Short mmCIF file of the C-alpha atoms (twelve columns), coordinates in Angstrom:
data_MODEL
# 
_entry.id   MODEL 
# 
loop_
_atom_site.group_PDB 
_atom_site.id 
_atom_site.type_symbol 
_atom_site.label_atom_id 
_atom_site.label_alt_id 
_atom_site.label_comp_id 
_atom_site.label_asym_id 
_atom_site.label_seq_id 
_atom_site.Cartn_x 
_atom_site.Cartn_y 
_atom_site.Cartn_z 
_atom_site.pdbx_PDB_model_num 
ATOM 1   C CA . MET A 1   -19.516 -2.536  25.495 1 
ATOM 2   C CA . SER A 2   -20.683 -4.560  28.629 1 
ATOM 3   C CA . SER A 3   -24.315 -3.315  27.894 1 
ATOM 4   C CA . GLN A 4   -24.040 -4.366  24.331 1 
ATOM 5   C CA . LEU A 5   -22.905 -7.862  25.269 1 
ATOM 6   C CA . ARG A 6   -25.743 -8.108  27.770 1 
ATOM 7   C CA . VAL A 7   -28.324 -7.282  25.129 1 
ATOM 8   C CA . GLN A 8   -26.767 -9.814  22.865 1 
ATOM 9   C CA . GLU A 9   -26.829 -12.401 25.530 1 
ATOM 10  C CA . LEU A 10  -30.522 -11.677 26.539 1 
ATOM 11  C CA . PHE A 11  -31.545 -11.695 22.751 1 
ATOM 12  C CA . GLN A 12  -29.923 -15.209 22.314 1 
ATOM 13  C CA . LYS A 13  -31.665 -16.462 25.500 1 
ATOM 14  C CA . TYR A 14  -35.211 -15.371 24.696 1 
ATOM 15  C CA . GLU A 15  -35.213 -15.273 20.784 1 
ATOM 16  C CA . ASN A 16  -36.456 -19.015 20.703 1 
ATOM 17  C CA . SER A 17  -39.402 -18.069 22.857 1 
ATOM 18  C CA . LEU A 18  -40.905 -15.653 20.353 1 
ATOM 19  C CA . VAL A 19  -43.586 -16.439 17.755 1 
ATOM 20  C CA . ARG A 20  -45.279 -14.383 15.057 1 
ATOM 21  C CA . VAL A 21  -48.994 -14.743 15.517 1 
ATOM 22  C CA . LYS A 22  -51.299 -14.632 12.527 1 
ATOM 23  C CA . ALA A 23  -55.103 -14.686 12.509 1 
ATOM 24  C CA . THR A 24  -57.528 -14.612 9.404  1 
ATOM 25  C CA . ARG A 25  -61.200 -14.232 9.027  1 
ATOM 26  C CA . GLN A 26  -63.445 -13.883 5.966  1 
ATOM 27  C CA . ASP A 27  -66.024 -11.187 5.812  1 
ATOM 28  C CA . LEU A 28  -68.707 -10.274 3.339  1 
ATOM 29  C CA . VAL A 29  -68.425 -6.554  2.579  1 
ATOM 30  C CA . ASP A 30  -70.738 -4.866  0.087  1 
ATOM 31  C CA . GLY A 31  -71.545 -8.181  -1.384 1 
ATOM 32  C CA . LYS A 32  -67.931 -9.214  -1.849 1 
ATOM 33  C CA . THR A 33  -65.879 -11.716 0.133  1 
ATOM 34  C CA . LYS A 34  -62.931 -10.117 1.792  1 
ATOM 35  C CA . ARG A 35  -60.170 -11.984 3.642  1 
ATOM 36  C CA . LEU A 36  -58.731 -10.129 6.680  1 
ATOM 37  C CA . LEU A 37  -55.249 -11.050 8.106  1 
ATOM 38  C CA . LYS A 38  -53.801 -9.746  11.237 1 
ATOM 39  C CA . MET A 39  -50.348 -10.120 12.413 1 
ATOM 40  C CA . GLY A 40  -48.690 -9.610  15.806 1 
ATOM 41  C CA . SER A 41  -46.008 -10.832 18.191 1 
ATOM 42  C CA . GLY A 42  -46.397 -13.480 21.013 1 
ATOM 43  C CA . PHE A 43  -44.327 -15.555 23.172 1 
ATOM 44  C CA . PHE A 44  -44.350 -18.957 24.910 1 
ATOM 45  C CA . VAL A 45  -45.209 -18.880 28.630 1 
ATOM 46  C CA . SER A 46  -45.134 -22.694 29.481 1 
ATOM 47  C CA . LYS A 47  -43.314 -25.996 28.460 1 
ATOM 48  C CA . ASP A 48  -46.768 -27.141 27.196 1 
ATOM 49  C CA . GLY A 49  -46.874 -24.707 24.356 1 
ATOM 50  C CA . HIS A 50  -49.051 -21.921 25.884 1 
ATOM 51  C CA . ILE A 51  -48.505 -18.562 24.053 1 
ATOM 52  C CA . LEU A 52  -49.440 -15.083 25.517 1 
ATOM 53  C CA . THR A 53  -50.300 -12.388 22.818 1 
ATOM 54  C CA . THR A 54  -52.602 -9.369  22.360 1 
ATOM 55  C CA . GLY A 55  -55.185 -8.190  20.073 1 
ATOM 56  C CA . VAL A 56  -56.015 -11.487 18.108 1 
ATOM 57  C CA . LEU A 57  -58.463 -10.824 15.396 1 
ATOM 58  C CA . GLN A 58  -61.936 -11.317 16.764 1 
ATOM 59  C CA . ASN A 59  -64.002 -14.338 15.386 1 
ATOM 60  C CA . ALA A 60  -61.027 -15.506 13.544 1 
ATOM 61  C CA . ASP A 61  -61.423 -18.607 11.281 1 
ATOM 62  C CA . ARG A 62  -57.987 -19.652 12.035 1 
ATOM 63  C CA . VAL A 63  -55.161 -18.687 14.311 1 
ATOM 64  C CA . TRP A 64  -51.545 -20.001 13.861 1 
ATOM 65  C CA . VAL A 65  -48.069 -18.945 14.837 1 
ATOM 66  C CA . GLU A 66  -44.676 -19.019 13.067 1 
ATOM 67  C CA . HIS A 67  -41.732 -20.301 15.046 1 
ATOM 68  C CA . LYS A 68  -38.303 -20.861 13.417 1 
ATOM 69  C CA . SER A 69  -39.885 -20.755 9.850  1 
ATOM 70  C CA . LYS A 70  -42.376 -23.505 10.738 1 
ATOM 71  C CA . TYR A 71  -46.072 -23.158 11.157 1 
ATOM 72  C CA . PHE A 72  -48.254 -24.304 14.134 1 
ATOM 73  C CA . LEU A 73  -51.991 -24.180 14.378 1 
ATOM 74  C CA . THR A 74  -53.300 -23.081 17.780 1 
ATOM 75  C CA . GLU A 75  -56.519 -23.223 19.829 1 
ATOM 76  C CA . THR A 76  -57.612 -20.316 21.963 1 
ATOM 77  C CA . ILE A 77  -57.600 -21.157 25.643 1 
ATOM 78  C CA . GLY A 78  -59.251 -17.854 26.774 1 
ATOM 79  C CA . THR A 79  -59.432 -14.042 26.014 1 
ATOM 80  C CA . ASP A 80  -59.454 -11.125 28.420 1 
ATOM 81  C CA . SER A 81  -61.378 -8.427  26.548 1 
ATOM 82  C CA . LEU A 82  -60.484 -5.781  29.205 1 
ATOM 83  C CA . CYS A 83  -56.787 -5.935  28.621 1 
ATOM 84  C CA . ASN A 84  -57.015 -7.416  25.116 1 
ATOM 85  C CA . LEU A 85  -54.899 -10.471 26.075 1 
ATOM 86  C CA . THR A 86  -55.362 -13.871 24.550 1 
ATOM 87  C CA . LEU A 87  -53.782 -17.231 25.683 1 
ATOM 88  C CA . LEU A 88  -53.277 -19.541 22.822 1 
ATOM 89  C CA . LYS A 89  -51.903 -23.149 22.869 1 
ATOM 90  C CA . THR A 90  -50.143 -24.959 19.962 1 
ATOM 91  C CA . LEU A 91  -51.887 -28.098 18.765 1 
ATOM 92  C CA . GLU A 92  -48.371 -29.541 18.210 1 
ATOM 93  C CA . LYS A 93  -45.316 -28.080 20.048 1 
ATOM 94  C CA . PRO A 94  -42.173 -27.113 18.221 1 
ATOM 95  C CA . GLU A 95  -39.306 -29.554 18.750 1 
ATOM 96  C CA . GLU A 96  -37.289 -26.984 20.671 1 
ATOM 97  C CA . PHE A 97  -38.352 -23.689 22.218 1 
ATOM 98  C CA . ASN A 98  -37.895 -21.680 25.308 1 
ATOM 99  C CA . TYR A 99  -40.604 -19.932 27.427 1 
ATOM 100 C CA . VAL A 100 -40.724 -16.899 29.527 1 
ATOM 101 C CA . SER A 101 -41.292 -17.576 33.224 1 
ATOM 102 C CA . PHE A 102 -42.947 -15.042 35.536 1 
ATOM 103 C CA . SER A 103 -45.135 -14.878 38.742 1 
ATOM 104 C CA . SER A 104 -47.724 -12.780 40.377 1 
ATOM 105 C CA . ASP A 105 -45.409 -11.463 42.944 1 
ATOM 106 C CA . GLN A 106 -42.666 -10.365 40.573 1 
ATOM 107 C CA . SER A 107 -41.397 -6.944  41.442 1 
ATOM 108 C CA . GLY A 108 -41.378 -4.282  38.790 1 
ATOM 109 C CA . ALA A 109 -38.573 -2.190  37.339 1 
ATOM 110 C CA . GLN A 110 -37.787 1.393   38.380 1 
ATOM 111 C CA . VAL A 111 -38.273 4.497   36.296 1 
ATOM 112 C CA . GLY A 112 -34.984 5.016   34.243 1 
ATOM 113 C CA . SER A 113 -34.360 1.313   33.844 1 
ATOM 114 C CA . PHE A 114 -33.045 0.107   30.455 1 
ATOM 115 C CA . LEU A 115 -35.500 -2.187  28.782 1 
ATOM 116 C CA . LEU A 116 -35.159 -4.816  25.937 1 
ATOM 117 C CA . GLY A 117 -38.043 -5.663  23.798 1 
ATOM 118 C CA . ILE A 118 -37.921 -8.754  21.456 1 
ATOM 119 C CA . THR A 119 -40.295 -8.450  18.622 1 
ATOM 120 C CA . CYS A 120 -41.501 -9.804  15.364 1 
ATOM 121 C CA . ALA A 121 -42.002 -6.657  13.170 1 
ATOM 122 C CA . LEU A 122 -44.195 -7.472  10.110 1 
ATOM 123 C CA . GLU A 123 -42.385 -10.321 8.092  1 
ATOM 124 C CA . PHE A 124 -38.946 -9.329  9.278  1 
ATOM 125 C CA . GLU A 125 -36.686 -11.626 11.281 1 
ATOM 126 C CA . ILE A 126 -36.966 -11.465 15.121 1 
ATOM 127 C CA . GLY A 127 -35.020 -8.646  16.597 1 
ATOM 128 C CA . PRO A 128 -34.281 -6.751  19.816 1 
ATOM 129 C CA . THR A 129 -35.177 -3.075  20.596 1 
ATOM 130 C CA . ILE A 130 -33.940 -0.942  23.357 1 
ATOM 131 C CA . GLY A 131 -35.619 1.798   25.384 1 
ATOM 132 C CA . LEU A 132 -36.193 3.213   28.905 1 
ATOM 133 C CA . LEU A 133 -39.009 2.910   31.424 1 
ATOM 134 C CA . GLN A 134 -40.314 6.356   31.631 1 
ATOM 135 C CA . SER A 135 -43.332 6.410   33.937 1 
ATOM 136 C CA . ASN A 136 -46.357 4.533   35.389 1 
ATOM 137 C CA . GLU A 137 -49.513 5.963   33.867 1 
ATOM 138 C CA . SER A 138 -53.291 5.386   34.712 1 
ATOM 139 C CA . SER A 139 -54.781 6.891   31.582 1 
ATOM 140 C CA . PHE A 140 -53.857 8.364   28.193 1 
ATOM 141 C CA . GLY A 141 -55.905 11.449  27.541 1 
ATOM 142 C CA . SER A 142 -59.572 10.799  28.594 1 
ATOM 143 C CA . THR A 143 -58.926 7.027   28.274 1 
ATOM 144 C CA . LEU A 144 -58.629 5.295   31.697 1 
ATOM 145 C CA . PHE A 145 -56.511 2.144   31.581 1 
ATOM 146 C CA . PRO A 146 -57.806 -1.014  33.271 1 
ATOM 147 C CA . THR A 147 -54.750 -1.023  35.365 1 
ATOM 148 C CA . LYS A 148 -51.465 1.072   35.563 1 
ATOM 149 C CA . MET A 149 -49.364 0.866   32.480 1 
ATOM 150 C CA . LEU A 150 -45.575 1.250   32.169 1 
ATOM 151 C CA . ARG A 151 -44.780 3.994   29.545 1 
ATOM 152 C CA . THR A 152 -41.495 3.363   27.743 1 
ATOM 153 C CA . SER A 153 -39.452 4.888   25.022 1 
ATOM 154 C CA . LEU A 154 -39.556 1.579   23.139 1 
ATOM 155 C CA . SER A 155 -40.721 2.741   19.624 1 
ATOM 156 C CA . LEU A 156 -42.806 -0.089  18.201 1 
ATOM 157 C CA . GLY A 157 -44.300 -0.508  14.760 1 
ATOM 158 C CA . PRO A 158 -46.778 -2.806  13.108 1 
ATOM 159 C CA . GLY A 159 -46.661 -6.494  14.246 1 
ATOM 160 C CA . GLU A 160 -44.592 -5.680  17.370 1 
ATOM 161 C CA . VAL A 161 -47.346 -5.204  19.957 1 
ATOM 162 C CA . GLY A 162 -47.681 -8.533  21.888 1 
ATOM 163 C CA . SER A 163 -43.935 -8.996  22.410 1 
ATOM 164 C CA . PRO A 164 -42.088 -9.691  25.734 1 
ATOM 165 C CA . VAL A 165 -39.997 -6.850  27.449 1 
ATOM 166 C CA . PHE A 166 -37.172 -7.381  29.940 1 
ATOM 167 C CA . ASP A 167 -34.689 -5.421  31.889 1 
ATOM 168 C CA . LEU A 168 -31.032 -5.981  31.528 1 
ATOM 169 C CA . ASN A 169 -31.095 -8.346  34.557 1 
ATOM 170 C CA . GLY A 170 -33.173 -10.684 32.369 1 
ATOM 171 C CA . ASN A 171 -36.376 -10.218 34.451 1 
ATOM 172 C CA . PHE A 172 -39.624 -10.352 32.488 1 
ATOM 173 C CA . ILE A 173 -41.149 -6.688  32.806 1 
ATOM 174 C CA . GLY A 174 -44.418 -7.103  30.766 1 
ATOM 175 C CA . ILE A 175 -46.058 -7.501  27.413 1 
ATOM 176 C CA . THR A 176 -46.299 -4.583  24.944 1 
ATOM 177 C CA . TYR A 177 -49.777 -3.338  25.018 1 
ATOM 178 C CA . ALA A 178 -50.030 -0.344  22.629 1 
ATOM 179 C CA . ALA A 179 -47.631 1.356   20.186 1 
ATOM 180 C CA . LEU A 180 -47.577 5.151   19.952 1 
ATOM 181 C CA . PRO A 181 -45.128 5.620   17.083 1 
ATOM 182 C CA . ASP A 182 -45.940 9.471   16.656 1 
ATOM 183 C CA . LEU A 183 -44.719 9.851   20.198 1 
ATOM 184 C CA . ARG A 184 -41.926 7.373   19.739 1 
ATOM 185 C CA . SER A 185 -43.268 5.688   22.877 1 
ATOM 186 C CA . SER A 186 -45.332 2.577   24.052 1 
ATOM 187 C CA . PHE A 187 -47.265 1.175   26.841 1 
ATOM 188 C CA . ILE A 188 -46.427 -2.016  28.647 1 
ATOM 189 C CA . LEU A 189 -48.792 -4.178  30.693 1 
ATOM 190 C CA . SER A 190 -46.876 -5.229  33.760 1 
ATOM 191 C CA . ALA A 191 -45.628 -8.784  34.613 1 
ATOM 192 C CA . LYS A 192 -47.832 -8.826  37.562 1 
ATOM 193 C CA . SER A 193 -50.902 -7.986  35.467 1 
ATOM 194 C CA . CYS A 194 -49.856 -10.653 32.928 1 
ATOM 195 C CA . ALA A 195 -49.692 -13.189 35.586 1 
ATOM 196 C CA . ARG A 196 -53.078 -12.378 36.934 1 
ATOM 197 C CA . ILE A 197 -54.604 -12.851 33.457 1 
ATOM 198 C CA . ARG A 198 -52.610 -15.981 32.517 1 
ATOM 199 C CA . ASP A 199 -53.454 -17.866 35.561 1 
ATOM 200 C CA . GLU A 200 -57.109 -17.283 35.264 1 
ATOM 201 C CA . LEU A 201 -57.377 -17.935 31.647 1 
ATOM 202 C CA . LEU A 202 -55.556 -21.297 32.356 1 
ATOM 203 C CA . LEU A 203 -58.008 -22.031 35.088 1 
ATOM 204 C CA . SER A 204 -61.340 -21.125 33.560 1 
ATOM 205 C CA . GLY A 205 -60.803 -19.532 30.164 1 
ATOM 206 C CA . ASN A 206 -61.978 -16.037 31.445 1 
ATOM 207 C CA . VAL A 207 -60.893 -13.460 34.021 1 
ATOM 208 C CA . ASP A 208 -63.218 -12.489 36.904 1 
ATOM 209 C CA . TYR A 209 -62.427 -9.007  38.005 1 
ATOM 210 C CA . GLY A 210 -63.418 -7.520  41.257 1 
ATOM 211 C CA . TRP A 211 -65.959 -4.697  41.845 1 
ATOM 212 C CA . PHE A 212 -66.359 -2.453  44.917 1 
ATOM 213 C CA . GLY A 213 -69.852 -1.108  44.142 1 
ATOM 214 C CA . ILE A 214 -68.931 2.651   44.496 1 
ATOM 215 C CA . THR A 215 -68.638 5.670   42.490 1 
ATOM 216 C CA . VAL A 216 -66.011 8.408   43.468 1 
ATOM 217 C CA . SER A 217 -64.908 11.809  42.434 1 
ATOM 218 C CA . ARG A 218 -61.867 13.886  42.979 1 
ATOM 219 C CA . THR A 219 -62.110 16.900  45.056 1 
ATOM 220 C CA . ILE A 220 -59.619 19.626  46.044 1 
ATOM 221 C CA . ASN A 221 -58.718 19.673  49.778 1 
ATOM 222 C CA . LYS A 222 -57.383 22.262  52.179 1 
ATOM 223 C CA . GLN A 223 -53.836 21.435  51.417 1 
ATOM 224 C CA . ASN A 224 -54.197 22.146  47.677 1 
ATOM 225 C CA . GLY A 225 -54.140 18.547  47.018 1 
ATOM 226 C CA . PHE A 226 -56.940 16.029  45.890 1 
ATOM 227 C CA . ASN A 227 -59.172 13.690  47.845 1 
ATOM 228 C CA . ILE A 228 -60.929 10.757  46.319 1 
ATOM 229 C CA . GLU A 229 -64.329 11.073  47.802 1 
ATOM 230 C CA . ILE A 230 -67.192 8.510   47.694 1 
ATOM 231 C CA . LYS A 231 -70.174 9.819   45.760 1 
ATOM 232 C CA . SER A 232 -72.406 6.615   45.959 1 
ATOM 233 C CA . VAL A 233 -72.219 3.094   47.367 1 
ATOM 234 C CA . GLY A 234 -74.023 -0.211  46.999 1 
ATOM 235 C CA . ASP A 235 -76.757 -1.378  49.361 1 
ATOM 236 C CA . ASN A 236 -74.559 -3.857  51.199 1 
ATOM 237 C CA . SER A 237 -71.575 -1.633  51.757 1 
ATOM 238 C CA . LYS A 238 -70.567 -0.174  54.999 1 
ATOM 239 C CA . LEU A 239 -69.085 2.770   53.340 1 
ATOM 240 C CA . GLU A 240 -70.937 6.019   53.101 1 
ATOM 241 C CA . LYS A 241 -71.357 8.894   50.757 1 
ATOM 242 C CA . GLY A 242 -68.683 11.612  51.537 1 
ATOM 243 C CA . ASP A 243 -66.128 9.169   52.872 1 
ATOM 244 C CA . VAL A 244 -62.500 10.127  51.660 1 
ATOM 245 C CA . ILE A 245 -60.602 7.016   50.654 1 
ATOM 246 C CA . LEU A 246 -57.138 6.906   52.014 1 
ATOM 247 C CA . LYS A 247 -56.196 3.385   51.404 1 
ATOM 248 C CA . ILE A 248 -57.483 0.300   49.847 1 
ATOM 249 C CA . GLY A 249 -55.536 -2.760  51.200 1 
ATOM 250 C CA . ASN A 250 -51.884 -1.695  51.119 1 
ATOM 251 C CA . THR A 251 -52.431 0.714   48.312 1 
ATOM 252 C CA . GLU A 252 -52.374 4.410   49.058 1 
ATOM 253 C CA . ILE A 253 -55.234 6.252   47.053 1 
ATOM 254 C CA . LEU A 254 -53.941 9.468   45.614 1 
ATOM 255 C CA . GLU A 255 -55.500 9.475   42.218 1 
ATOM 256 C CA . ARG A 256 -58.395 7.870   40.350 1 
ATOM 257 C CA . GLY A 257 -55.811 5.360   38.888 1 
ATOM 258 C CA . ASP A 258 -55.046 4.041   42.265 1 
ATOM 259 C CA . ILE A 259 -58.770 2.864   42.607 1 
ATOM 260 C CA . VAL A 260 -58.781 1.145   39.259 1 
ATOM 261 C CA . GLU A 261 -55.349 -0.578  40.260 1 
ATOM 262 C CA . SER A 262 -57.025 -1.855  43.440 1 
ATOM 263 C CA . THR A 263 -59.994 -3.104  41.688 1 
ATOM 264 C CA . PHE A 264 -57.894 -4.885  39.025 1 
ATOM 265 C CA . PHE A 265 -56.203 -7.033  41.588 1 
ATOM 266 C CA . ALA A 266 -59.152 -7.578  43.933 1 
ATOM 267 C CA . ARG A 267 -60.533 -11.139 43.973 1 
ATOM 268 C CA . PRO A 268 -64.278 -11.535 43.968 1 
ATOM 269 C CA . GLY A 269 -65.523 -13.192 47.078 1 
ATOM 270 C CA . THR A 270 -62.852 -11.887 49.299 1 
ATOM 271 C CA . PHE A 271 -62.751 -8.937  51.677 1 
ATOM 272 C CA . ILE A 272 -60.448 -5.917  51.375 1 
ATOM 273 C CA . GLU A 273 -60.101 -3.247  54.072 1 
ATOM 274 C CA . PHE A 274 -60.672 0.376   53.103 1 
ATOM 275 C CA . LEU A 275 -58.981 3.062   55.226 1 
ATOM 276 C CA . ILE A 276 -61.234 6.095   55.072 1 
ATOM 277 C CA . LYS A 277 -61.645 9.493   56.568 1 
ATOM 278 C CA . ARG A 278 -65.115 10.192  57.939 1 
ATOM 279 C CA . ALA A 279 -65.925 13.346  59.873 1 
ATOM 280 C CA . ASP A 280 -62.371 13.965  60.564 1 
ATOM 281 C CA . LYS A 281 -61.947 10.316  61.972 1 
ATOM 282 C CA . LYS A 282 -59.965 7.572   60.345 1 
ATOM 283 C CA . LEU A 283 -61.892 4.276   60.153 1 
ATOM 284 C CA . THR A 284 -61.084 0.799   58.749 1 
ATOM 285 C CA . VAL A 285 -63.987 -0.568  56.877 1 
ATOM 286 C CA . PRO A 286 -64.005 -4.157  55.445 1 
ATOM 287 C CA . VAL A 287 -65.576 -4.261  51.983 1 
ATOM 288 C CA . ARG A 288 -66.603 -7.558  50.173 1 
ATOM 289 C CA . VAL A 289 -65.424 -7.714  46.707 1 
ATOM 290 C CA . SER A 290 -68.062 -8.701  44.129 1 
ATOM 291 C CA . SER A 291 -67.712 -9.635  40.472 1 
ATOM 292 C CA . ARG A 292 -67.618 -6.873  38.032 1 
ATOM 293 C CA . PRO A 293 -70.823 -6.233  36.058 1 
ATOM 294 C CA . SER A 294 -70.517 -7.794  32.659 1 
ATOM 295 C CA . LYS A 295 -71.506 -4.617  30.812 1 
ATOM 296 C CA . SER A 296 -69.336 -2.235  32.956 1 
ATOM 297 C CA . ARG A 297 -65.751 -1.123  32.671 1 
ATOM 298 C CA . ILE A 298 -63.659 -0.905  35.707 1 
ATOM 299 C CA . GLY A 299 -63.074 2.737   35.071 1 
ATOM 300 C CA . ASP A 300 -66.784 3.518   34.995 1 
ATOM 301 C CA . SER A 301 -66.892 3.817   38.790 1 
ATOM 302 C CA . VAL A 302 -64.312 6.724   38.887 1 
ATOM 303 C CA . LYS A 303 -65.489 10.220  38.097 1 
ATOM 304 C CA . ASP A 304 -63.181 13.244  37.591 1 
ATOM 305 C CA . GLU A 305 -64.259 16.738  37.870 1 
ATOM 306 C CA . LYS A 306 -61.806 17.859  35.109 1 
ATOM 307 C CA . LYS A 307 -62.284 16.092  31.917 1 
ATOM 308 C CA . LEU A 308 -59.971 16.569  28.992 1 
ATOM 309 C CA . SER A 309 -61.681 17.532  25.855 1 
ATOM 310 C CA . LYS A 310 -61.784 15.229  22.794 1 
ATOM 311 C CA . SER A 311 -59.365 17.434  21.004 1 
ATOM 312 C CA . GLU A 312 -56.838 17.236  23.889 1 
ATOM 313 C CA . SER A 313 -57.084 13.372  23.818 1 
ATOM 314 C CA . SER A 314 -55.702 11.302  21.098 1 
ATOM 315 C CA . ASP A 315 -57.084 8.611   18.848 1 
ATOM 316 C CA . LEU A 316 -53.973 6.801   18.925 1 
ATOM 317 C CA . ILE A 317 -55.311 4.523   21.691 1 
ATOM 318 C CA . GLU A 318 -58.395 3.639   19.760 1 
ATOM 319 C CA . LYS A 319 -56.088 3.102   16.647 1 
ATOM 320 C CA . PHE A 320 -53.590 0.792   18.252 1 
ATOM 321 C CA . ILE A 321 -55.542 -1.093  20.942 1 
ATOM 322 C CA . ASN A 322 -58.820 -1.813  19.073 1 
ATOM 323 C CA . PRO A 323 -58.209 -5.307  17.963 1 
ATOM 324 C CA . ASP A 324 -60.086 -5.078  14.638 1 
ATOM 325 C CA . SER A 325 -58.865 -1.441  13.627 1 
ATOM 326 C CA . ASN A 326 -55.745 -2.708  11.925 1 
ATOM 327 C CA . LYS A 327 -54.206 -5.385  9.999  1 
ATOM 328 C CA . SER A 328 -51.371 -5.610  12.381 1 
ATOM 329 C CA . ASN A 329 -51.137 -5.306  16.154 1 
# 
């Protein structure tokens, strides 16, 4: 009964921060004009009317939100194509609304935590959904995520991606990033990642990700574990081919996803310390973070000896993350 009351309290607190996001575009297909409409969820993240959402229709003619049965046109402040996040701002603010507050140093929830999602499914009324935090994942099949995702048992449907997720303490956990209905599961982009993207979109309209200029592969070590070994380095790096990466900053490197995670939060123009093993000696090497090449994905610098076949991987990621593949998020 206490959990039920808590869910009701949180829903009442955050319901007024939710919006239904709609975007439309007119295309010419086989000589005929076709109007595309895409719907999803979003939520206010500032008192000035900024809205965070995912997968807004590319090259949309018009983007608007619905809040409390009223319509508000928006402008696009910026889009992060890597994580498929968009920051909108209403041209005119609703008279009354709440917003979700979160920061870059916000701690995450533990596996097994109860989670509450508040979503706008299709044209239905805003409603809550309950699930559990199941794991932290770096990839899905052969698809490497841009940063570690939270896998949850929140079963989401059309229109519900882009909604906020909270723990039962009322802390913002992240934004729904992808729905996997066949698995009765979903992926959540963490609050820390959302803050990183939101802040840069507010500042410049785009996100400048870091780049270490190295390629690595996973090799088996004498302890029947895995090493992340450098295969090539940039011209200006003090790292060497064959170095085994133990830590990047404060992050212990145990798998390829740890490299991606460190890259995601690295700030271009800064230095970060690599703890490496070279010829049985441990060394600390400072590495200058450069900007990610525009045509490269963060995951491209990580190579794995064992690749899942295409049949082992699922096309669900492509289906539910690709912003133009569906009418709904």
